[in-house]
Each structure stands twice: as C-alpha cells, then as structure tokens.
PDB file of C-alpha atoms in Angstrom:
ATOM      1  CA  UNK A 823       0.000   0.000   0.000  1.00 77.00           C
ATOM      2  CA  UNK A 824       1.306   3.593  -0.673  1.00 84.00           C
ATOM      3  CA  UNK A 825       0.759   6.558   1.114  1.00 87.00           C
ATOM      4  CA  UNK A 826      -1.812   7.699  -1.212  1.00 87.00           C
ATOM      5  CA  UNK A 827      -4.132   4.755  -0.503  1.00 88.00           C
ATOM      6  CA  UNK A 828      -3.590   4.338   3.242  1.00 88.00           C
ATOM      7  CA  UNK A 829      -4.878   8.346   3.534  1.00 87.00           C
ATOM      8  CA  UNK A 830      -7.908   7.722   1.985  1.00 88.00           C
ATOM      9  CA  UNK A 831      -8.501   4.859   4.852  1.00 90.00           C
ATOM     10  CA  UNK A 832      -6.715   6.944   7.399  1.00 90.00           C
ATOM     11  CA  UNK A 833     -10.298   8.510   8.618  1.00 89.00           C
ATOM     12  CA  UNK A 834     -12.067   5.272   8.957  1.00 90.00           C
ATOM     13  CA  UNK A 835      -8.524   3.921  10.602  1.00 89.00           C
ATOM     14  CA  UNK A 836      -8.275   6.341  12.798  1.00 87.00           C
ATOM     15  CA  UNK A 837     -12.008   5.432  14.612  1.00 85.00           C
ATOM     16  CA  UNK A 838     -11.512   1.870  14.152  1.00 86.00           C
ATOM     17  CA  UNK A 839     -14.254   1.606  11.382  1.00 86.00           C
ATOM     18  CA  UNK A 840     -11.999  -0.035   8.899  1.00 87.00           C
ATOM     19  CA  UNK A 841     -12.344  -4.181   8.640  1.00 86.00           C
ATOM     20  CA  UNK A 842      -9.233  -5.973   9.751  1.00 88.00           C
ATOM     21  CA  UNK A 843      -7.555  -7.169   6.941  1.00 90.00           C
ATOM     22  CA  UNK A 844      -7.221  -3.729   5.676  1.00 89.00           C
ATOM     23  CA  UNK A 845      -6.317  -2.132   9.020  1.00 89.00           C
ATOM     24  CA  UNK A 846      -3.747  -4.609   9.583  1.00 90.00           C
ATOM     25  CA  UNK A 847      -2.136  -3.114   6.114  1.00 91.00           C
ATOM     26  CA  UNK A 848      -2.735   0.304   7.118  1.00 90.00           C
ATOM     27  CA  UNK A 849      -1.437  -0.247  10.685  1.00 91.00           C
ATOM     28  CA  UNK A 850       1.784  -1.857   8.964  1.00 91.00           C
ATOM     29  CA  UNK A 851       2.333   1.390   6.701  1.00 91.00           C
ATOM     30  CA  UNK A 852       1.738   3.919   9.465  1.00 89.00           C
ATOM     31  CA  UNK A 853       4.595   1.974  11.561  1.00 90.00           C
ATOM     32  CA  UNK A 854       7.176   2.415   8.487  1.00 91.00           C
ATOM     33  CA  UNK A 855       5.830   6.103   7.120  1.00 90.00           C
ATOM     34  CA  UNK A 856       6.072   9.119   9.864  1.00 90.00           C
ATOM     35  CA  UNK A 857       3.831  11.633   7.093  1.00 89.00           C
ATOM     36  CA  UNK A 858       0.738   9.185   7.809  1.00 90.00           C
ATOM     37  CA  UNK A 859       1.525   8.474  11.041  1.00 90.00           C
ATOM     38  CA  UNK A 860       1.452  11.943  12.031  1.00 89.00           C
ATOM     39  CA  UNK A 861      -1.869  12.712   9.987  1.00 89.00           C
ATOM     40  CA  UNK A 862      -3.374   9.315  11.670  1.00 89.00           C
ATOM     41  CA  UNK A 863      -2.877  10.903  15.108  1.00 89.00           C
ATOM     42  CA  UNK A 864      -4.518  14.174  13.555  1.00 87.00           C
ATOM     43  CA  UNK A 865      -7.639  11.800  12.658  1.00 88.00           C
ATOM     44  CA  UNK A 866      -7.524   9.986  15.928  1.00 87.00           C
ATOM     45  CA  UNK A 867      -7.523  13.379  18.494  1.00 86.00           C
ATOM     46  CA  UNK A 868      -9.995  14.548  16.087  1.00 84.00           C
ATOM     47  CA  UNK A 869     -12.529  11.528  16.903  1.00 84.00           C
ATOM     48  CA  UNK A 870     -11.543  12.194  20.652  1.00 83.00           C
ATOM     49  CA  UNK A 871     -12.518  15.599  20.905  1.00 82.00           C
ATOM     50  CA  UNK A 872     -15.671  14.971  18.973  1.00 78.00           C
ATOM     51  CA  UNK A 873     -16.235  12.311  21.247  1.00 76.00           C
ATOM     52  CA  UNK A 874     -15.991  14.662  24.278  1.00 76.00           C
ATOM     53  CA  UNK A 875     -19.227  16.672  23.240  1.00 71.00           C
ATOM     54  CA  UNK A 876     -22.566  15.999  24.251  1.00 68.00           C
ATOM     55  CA  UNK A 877     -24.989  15.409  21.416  1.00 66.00           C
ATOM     56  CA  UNK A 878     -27.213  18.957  20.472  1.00 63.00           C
ATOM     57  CA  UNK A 879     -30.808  19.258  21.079  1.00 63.00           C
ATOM     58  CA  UNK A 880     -32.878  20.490  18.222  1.00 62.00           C
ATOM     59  CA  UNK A 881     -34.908  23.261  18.291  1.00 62.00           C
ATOM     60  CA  UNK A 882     -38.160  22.928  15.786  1.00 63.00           C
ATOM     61  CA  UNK A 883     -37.039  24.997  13.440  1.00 63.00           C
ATOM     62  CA  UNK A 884     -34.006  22.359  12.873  1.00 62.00           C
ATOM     63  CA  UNK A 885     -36.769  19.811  11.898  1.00 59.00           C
ATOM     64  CA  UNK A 886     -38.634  21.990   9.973  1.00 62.00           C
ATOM     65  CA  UNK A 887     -35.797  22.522   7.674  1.00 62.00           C
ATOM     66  CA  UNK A 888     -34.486  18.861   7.617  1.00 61.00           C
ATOM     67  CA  UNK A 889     -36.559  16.192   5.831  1.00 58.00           C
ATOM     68  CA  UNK A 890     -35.488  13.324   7.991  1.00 62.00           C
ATOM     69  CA  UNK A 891     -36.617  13.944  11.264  1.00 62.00           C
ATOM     70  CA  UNK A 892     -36.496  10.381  12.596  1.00 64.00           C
ATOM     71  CA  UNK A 893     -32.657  10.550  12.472  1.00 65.00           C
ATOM     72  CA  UNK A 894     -32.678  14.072  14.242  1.00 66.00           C
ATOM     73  CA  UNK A 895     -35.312  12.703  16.850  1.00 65.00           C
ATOM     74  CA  UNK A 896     -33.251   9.293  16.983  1.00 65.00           C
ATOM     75  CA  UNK A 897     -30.139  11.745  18.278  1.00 65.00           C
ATOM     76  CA  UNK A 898     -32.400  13.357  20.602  1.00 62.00           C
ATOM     77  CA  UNK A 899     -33.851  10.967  22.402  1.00 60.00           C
ATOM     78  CA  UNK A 900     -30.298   9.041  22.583  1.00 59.00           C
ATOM     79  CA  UNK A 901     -29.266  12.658  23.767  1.00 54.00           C
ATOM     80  CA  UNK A 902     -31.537  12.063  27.181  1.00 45.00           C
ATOM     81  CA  UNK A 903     -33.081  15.810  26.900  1.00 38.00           C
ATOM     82  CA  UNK A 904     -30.235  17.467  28.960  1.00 37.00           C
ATOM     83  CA  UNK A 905     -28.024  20.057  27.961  1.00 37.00           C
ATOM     84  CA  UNK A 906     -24.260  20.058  29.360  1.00 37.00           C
ATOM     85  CA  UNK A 907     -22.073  22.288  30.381  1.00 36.00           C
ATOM     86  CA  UNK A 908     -19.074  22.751  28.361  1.00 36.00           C
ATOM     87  CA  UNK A 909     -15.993  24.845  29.374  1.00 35.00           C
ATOM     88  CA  UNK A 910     -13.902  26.454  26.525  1.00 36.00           C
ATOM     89  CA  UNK A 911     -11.777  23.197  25.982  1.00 36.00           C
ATOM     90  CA  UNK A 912     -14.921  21.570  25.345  1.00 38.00           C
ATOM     91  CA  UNK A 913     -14.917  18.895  27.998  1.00 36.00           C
ATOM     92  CA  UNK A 914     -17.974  18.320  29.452  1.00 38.00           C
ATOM     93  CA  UNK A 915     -17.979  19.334  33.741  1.00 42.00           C
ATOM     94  CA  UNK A 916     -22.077  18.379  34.168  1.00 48.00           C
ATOM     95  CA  UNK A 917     -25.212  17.432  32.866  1.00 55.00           C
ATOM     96  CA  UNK A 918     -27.904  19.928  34.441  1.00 63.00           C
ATOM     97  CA  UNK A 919     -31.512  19.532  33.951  1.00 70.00           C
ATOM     98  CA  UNK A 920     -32.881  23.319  31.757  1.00 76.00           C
ATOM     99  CA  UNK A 921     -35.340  23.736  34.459  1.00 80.00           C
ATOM    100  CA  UNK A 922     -32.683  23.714  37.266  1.00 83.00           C
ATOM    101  CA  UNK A 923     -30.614  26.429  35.642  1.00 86.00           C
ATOM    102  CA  UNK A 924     -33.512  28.821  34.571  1.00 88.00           C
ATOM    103  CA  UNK A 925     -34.281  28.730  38.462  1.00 89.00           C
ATOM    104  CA  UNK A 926     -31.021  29.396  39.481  1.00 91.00           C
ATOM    105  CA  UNK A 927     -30.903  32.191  37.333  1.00 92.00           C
ATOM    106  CA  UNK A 928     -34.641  33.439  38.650  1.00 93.00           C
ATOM    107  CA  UNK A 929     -33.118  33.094  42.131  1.00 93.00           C
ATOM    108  CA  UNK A 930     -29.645  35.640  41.364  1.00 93.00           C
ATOM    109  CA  UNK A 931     -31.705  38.165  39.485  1.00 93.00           C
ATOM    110  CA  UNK A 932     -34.205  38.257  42.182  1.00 93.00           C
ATOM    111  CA  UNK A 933     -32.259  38.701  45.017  1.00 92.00           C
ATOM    112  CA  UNK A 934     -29.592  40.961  43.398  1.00 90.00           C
ATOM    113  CA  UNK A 935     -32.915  43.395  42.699  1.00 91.00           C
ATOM    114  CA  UNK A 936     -33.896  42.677  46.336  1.00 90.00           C
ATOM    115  CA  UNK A 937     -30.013  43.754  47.564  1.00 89.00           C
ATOM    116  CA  UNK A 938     -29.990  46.861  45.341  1.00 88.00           C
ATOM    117  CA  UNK A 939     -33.635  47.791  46.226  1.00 87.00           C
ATOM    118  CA  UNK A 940     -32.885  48.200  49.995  1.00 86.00           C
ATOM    119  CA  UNK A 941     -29.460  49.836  49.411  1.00 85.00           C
ATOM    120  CA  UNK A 942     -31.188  52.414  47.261  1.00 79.00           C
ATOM    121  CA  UNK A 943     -33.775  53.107  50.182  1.00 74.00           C
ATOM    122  CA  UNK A 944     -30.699  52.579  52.868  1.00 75.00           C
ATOM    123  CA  UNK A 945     -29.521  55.791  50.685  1.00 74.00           C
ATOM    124  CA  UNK A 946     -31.858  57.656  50.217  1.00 72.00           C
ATOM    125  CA  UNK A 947     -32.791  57.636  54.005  1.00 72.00           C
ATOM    126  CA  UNK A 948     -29.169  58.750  54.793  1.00 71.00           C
ATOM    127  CA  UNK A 949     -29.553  61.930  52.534  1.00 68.00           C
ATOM    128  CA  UNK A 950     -33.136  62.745  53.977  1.00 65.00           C
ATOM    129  CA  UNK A 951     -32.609  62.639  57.549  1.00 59.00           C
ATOM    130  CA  UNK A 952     -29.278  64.698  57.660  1.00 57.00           C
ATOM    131  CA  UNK A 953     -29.208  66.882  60.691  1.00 57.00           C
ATOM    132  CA  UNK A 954     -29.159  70.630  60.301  1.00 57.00           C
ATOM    133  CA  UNK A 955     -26.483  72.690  61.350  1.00 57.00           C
ATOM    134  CA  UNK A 956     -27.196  73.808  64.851  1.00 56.00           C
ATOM    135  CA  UNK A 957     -27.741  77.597  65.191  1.00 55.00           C
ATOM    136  CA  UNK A 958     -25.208  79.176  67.827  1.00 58.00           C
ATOM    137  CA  UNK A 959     -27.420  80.759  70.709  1.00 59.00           C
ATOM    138  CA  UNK A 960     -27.341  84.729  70.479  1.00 58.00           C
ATOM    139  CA  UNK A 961     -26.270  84.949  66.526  1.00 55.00           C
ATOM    140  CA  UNK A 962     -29.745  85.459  65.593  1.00 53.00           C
ATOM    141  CA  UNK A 963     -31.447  89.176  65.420  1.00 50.00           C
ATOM    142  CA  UNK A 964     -28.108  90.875  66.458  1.00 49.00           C
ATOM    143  CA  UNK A 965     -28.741  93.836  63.408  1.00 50.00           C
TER     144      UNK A 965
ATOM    145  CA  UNK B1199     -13.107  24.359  16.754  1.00 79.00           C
ATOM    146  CA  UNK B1200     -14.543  20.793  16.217  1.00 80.00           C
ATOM    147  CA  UNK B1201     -17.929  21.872  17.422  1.00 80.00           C
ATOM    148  CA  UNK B1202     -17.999  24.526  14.943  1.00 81.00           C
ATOM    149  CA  UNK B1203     -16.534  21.906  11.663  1.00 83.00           C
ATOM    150  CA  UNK B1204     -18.866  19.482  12.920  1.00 83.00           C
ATOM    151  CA  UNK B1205     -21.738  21.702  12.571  1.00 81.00           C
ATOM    152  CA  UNK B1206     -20.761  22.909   9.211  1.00 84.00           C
ATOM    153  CA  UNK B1207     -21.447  19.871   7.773  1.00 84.00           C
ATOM    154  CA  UNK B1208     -23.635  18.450   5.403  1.00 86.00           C
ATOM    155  CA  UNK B1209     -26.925  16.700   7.456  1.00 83.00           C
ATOM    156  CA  UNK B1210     -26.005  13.460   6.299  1.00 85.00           C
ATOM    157  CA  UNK B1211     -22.386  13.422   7.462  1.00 87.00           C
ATOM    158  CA  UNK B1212     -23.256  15.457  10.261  1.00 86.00           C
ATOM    159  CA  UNK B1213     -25.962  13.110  11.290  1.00 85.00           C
ATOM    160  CA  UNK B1214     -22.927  10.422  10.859  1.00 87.00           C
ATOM    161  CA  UNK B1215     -20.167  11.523  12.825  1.00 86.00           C
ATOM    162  CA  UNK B1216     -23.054  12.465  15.695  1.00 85.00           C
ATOM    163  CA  UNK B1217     -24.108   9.375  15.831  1.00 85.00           C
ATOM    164  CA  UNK B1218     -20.883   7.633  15.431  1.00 87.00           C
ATOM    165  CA  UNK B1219     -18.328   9.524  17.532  1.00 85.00           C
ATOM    166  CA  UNK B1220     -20.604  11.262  20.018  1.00 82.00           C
ATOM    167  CA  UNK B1221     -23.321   8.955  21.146  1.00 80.00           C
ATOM    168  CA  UNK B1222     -20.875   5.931  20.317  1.00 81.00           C
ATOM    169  CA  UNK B1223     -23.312   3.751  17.671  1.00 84.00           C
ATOM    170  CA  UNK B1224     -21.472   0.997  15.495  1.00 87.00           C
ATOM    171  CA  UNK B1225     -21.488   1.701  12.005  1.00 87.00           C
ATOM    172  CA  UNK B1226     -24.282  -1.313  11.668  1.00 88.00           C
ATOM    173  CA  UNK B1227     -26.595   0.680  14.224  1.00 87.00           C
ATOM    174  CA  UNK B1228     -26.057   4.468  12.259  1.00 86.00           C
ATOM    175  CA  UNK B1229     -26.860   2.942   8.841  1.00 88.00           C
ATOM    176  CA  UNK B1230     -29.883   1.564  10.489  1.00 85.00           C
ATOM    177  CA  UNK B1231     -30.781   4.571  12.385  1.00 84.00           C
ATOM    178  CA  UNK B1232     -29.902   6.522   8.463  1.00 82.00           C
ATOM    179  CA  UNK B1233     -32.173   3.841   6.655  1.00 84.00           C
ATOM    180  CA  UNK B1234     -29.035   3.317   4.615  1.00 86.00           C
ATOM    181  CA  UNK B1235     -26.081   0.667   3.981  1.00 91.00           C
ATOM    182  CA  UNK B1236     -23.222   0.160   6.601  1.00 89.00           C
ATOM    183  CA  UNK B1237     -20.498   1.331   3.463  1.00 90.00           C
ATOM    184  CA  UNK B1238     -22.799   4.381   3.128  1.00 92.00           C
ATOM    185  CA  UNK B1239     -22.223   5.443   6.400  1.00 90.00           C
ATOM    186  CA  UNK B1240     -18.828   4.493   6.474  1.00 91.00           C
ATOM    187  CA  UNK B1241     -18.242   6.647   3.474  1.00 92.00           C
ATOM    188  CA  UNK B1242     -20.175   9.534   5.378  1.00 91.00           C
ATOM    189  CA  UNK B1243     -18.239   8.860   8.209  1.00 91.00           C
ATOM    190  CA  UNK B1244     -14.614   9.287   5.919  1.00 91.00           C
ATOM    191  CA  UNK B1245     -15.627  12.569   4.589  1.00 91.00           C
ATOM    192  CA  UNK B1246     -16.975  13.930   7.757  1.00 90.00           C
ATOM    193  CA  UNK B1247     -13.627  13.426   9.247  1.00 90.00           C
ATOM    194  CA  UNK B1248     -11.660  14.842   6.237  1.00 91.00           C
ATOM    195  CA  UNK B1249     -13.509  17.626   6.463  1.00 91.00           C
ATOM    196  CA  UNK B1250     -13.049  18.268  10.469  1.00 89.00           C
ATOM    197  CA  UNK B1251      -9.332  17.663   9.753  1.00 88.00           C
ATOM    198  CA  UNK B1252      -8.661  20.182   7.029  1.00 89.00           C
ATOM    199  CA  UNK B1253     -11.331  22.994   8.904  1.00 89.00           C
ATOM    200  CA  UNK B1254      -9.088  22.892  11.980  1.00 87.00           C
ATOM    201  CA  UNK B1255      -5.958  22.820   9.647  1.00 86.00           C
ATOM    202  CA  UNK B1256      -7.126  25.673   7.964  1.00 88.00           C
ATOM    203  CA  UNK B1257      -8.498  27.350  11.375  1.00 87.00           C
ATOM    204  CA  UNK B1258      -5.237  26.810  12.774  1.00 86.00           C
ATOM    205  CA  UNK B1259      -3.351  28.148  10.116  1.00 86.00           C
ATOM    206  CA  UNK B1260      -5.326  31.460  10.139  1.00 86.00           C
ATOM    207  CA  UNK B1261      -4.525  31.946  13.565  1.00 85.00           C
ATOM    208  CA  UNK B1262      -0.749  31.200  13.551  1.00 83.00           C
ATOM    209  CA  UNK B1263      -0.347  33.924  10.677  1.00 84.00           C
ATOM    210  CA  UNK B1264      -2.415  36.632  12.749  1.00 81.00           C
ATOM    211  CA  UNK B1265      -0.194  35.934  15.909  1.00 80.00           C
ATOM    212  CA  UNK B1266       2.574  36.538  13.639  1.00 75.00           C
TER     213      UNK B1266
END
C-alpha cells in the first residue's frame, strides 16, 4: 500500500471503522511512514474531541428545515433531553436539567434586585434625615 | 473548533459523525438509524472526518499567521 491509498482509509482507521484485513495493512504502513503516522494521530484526536461533546438538542425549526426527522429525533432521544455544560476546551464538567438552571438564574436576578432595592432606600434615608447645622445661641437678630 | 466543523457539515455526514463519535453507535446501528447501507455510512463517516481535519488545519493556520 502507498501513502496515497492508506490516507484515503486513514479517517475510517483512525475510529476503528476499517475491517481488519485492511487495518492490519494500514497499521503496517503507518509503523514504516512518519507523514501518515502523524496525519493518523490528527484523525484519531480529532474523533476524541468529537467524542468529548454531548450530542445537540434540536430546536423545531431544525426539523422543519431537515426532511429526515427520525434521524434528528433518533439523536435526541439518545441525547436524554439534557443540555451540558461545556468549558472552553470543550470537555464536558455536568449534565444539568434546563429547568434547574432557569431557576437558578430566577433566584440571582431576584435577590440581586432585592439587595440593590434596599441599598437604594438605605440611601436615600441617609440623605433625607441629615441633621441641620445647629444655630449658635445669640447669633440670631443681632442687626 | 470541532464543534464549529462538525456543525458545518452536510446533514447526512453530520448526522454520521453524531451518531458515530458522540453517542458511540457501530457503524451497523447508524446505517440503520440513516435507513441506509453500513459502506454508506462508512463513506459519510470518511468525509466527515476529512472535512473536520482540514477545517481545523485551515483554522489553525489562520490563527498562527495573525499571531505573527
């Protein structure tokens, strides 16, 4: 096999799709040839890091515009109706119910506008009940 | 980066390499899920990851020359 054949199996290599008599040659090449070997460990951290993200939840629009919705709803349902939470390097932390988040976010808003409520009032009671300057005894009606 | 290549797929492939790499299905199981042959999806499944590979090359590339 020559390099030019072996990348054209290098994707299905790389996940393990390919049958074993032809993996077997490909495995042989990739042990002699660095190029492939280095663009077979491309294809194999590629099908890691696609294997770290949760599967997406589709919105109705999505299977308005796709004919086959029994695939799309076949990913759903495998999906489990949960979204999770992904940091930036796209491994996955949790998997939090939508309901529990929306509450949690009901629950800062609410008591971040109860916090700056009563500091506004704390405030504005301050300014109001300032005492006045006190009025030295015999200053007044000396003209 | 992958997120983004994988959703800029074609449904079919898209559908695929879902299937295949995130929810863990055997070929057998996506082709029956896609109503299609096993060397249908494996085909799918080849040009999927082809096309991951050279997005993130191409990403990647972009980003080294800006840096520069």
């Amino acid at each position: 096999m020559n390099c030019k054949q072996v990348e054209e199996l290098l994707p299905l290599y790389a996940g393990r799709d390919l049958e074993e008599k032809r993996a077997t040659l490909v495995a042989e090449h990739v042990q002699t040839c660095a190029a492939c070997a280095r663009v077979a460990d491309e294809y194999r951290e590629a099908v890691q890091l696609s294997g770290q993200f949760a599967p997406p939840i589709f919105s109705e629009a999505v299977y308005r515009r796709n004919p086959d919705n029994s695939v799309l709803r076949e990913i759903e349902y495998k999906s489990h109706s949960a979204i999770v939470v992904t940091n930036n390097k796209g491994c996955v932390s949790a998997t939090i119910p939508r309901w529990a988040i929306a509450s949690v976010l009901l629950m800062l808003v609410s008591i971040f506008a109860i916090y700056f409520l009563m500091n506004k009032g704390k405030r504005r009671a301050a300014i109001g009940h300032t005492p006045p300057a006190e009025v030295q005894p015999g200053t007044r009606g000396t003209h | 980066l992958i997120a983004k290549a994988i959703a800029l797929l074609p449904f079919k492939e898209r559908a695929s390499i879902v299937l295949r790499d995130m929810e863990g299905c055997s070929t057998e199981e996506v082709a029956q899920i896609m109503k299609s042959s096993a060397t249908t999806v494996r085909s799918q499944i080849s040009s999927a990851r082809k096309k991951i590979r050279a997005y993130c090359q191409k990403q990647l590339r972009r980003s080294e020359e800006k840096l520069r």
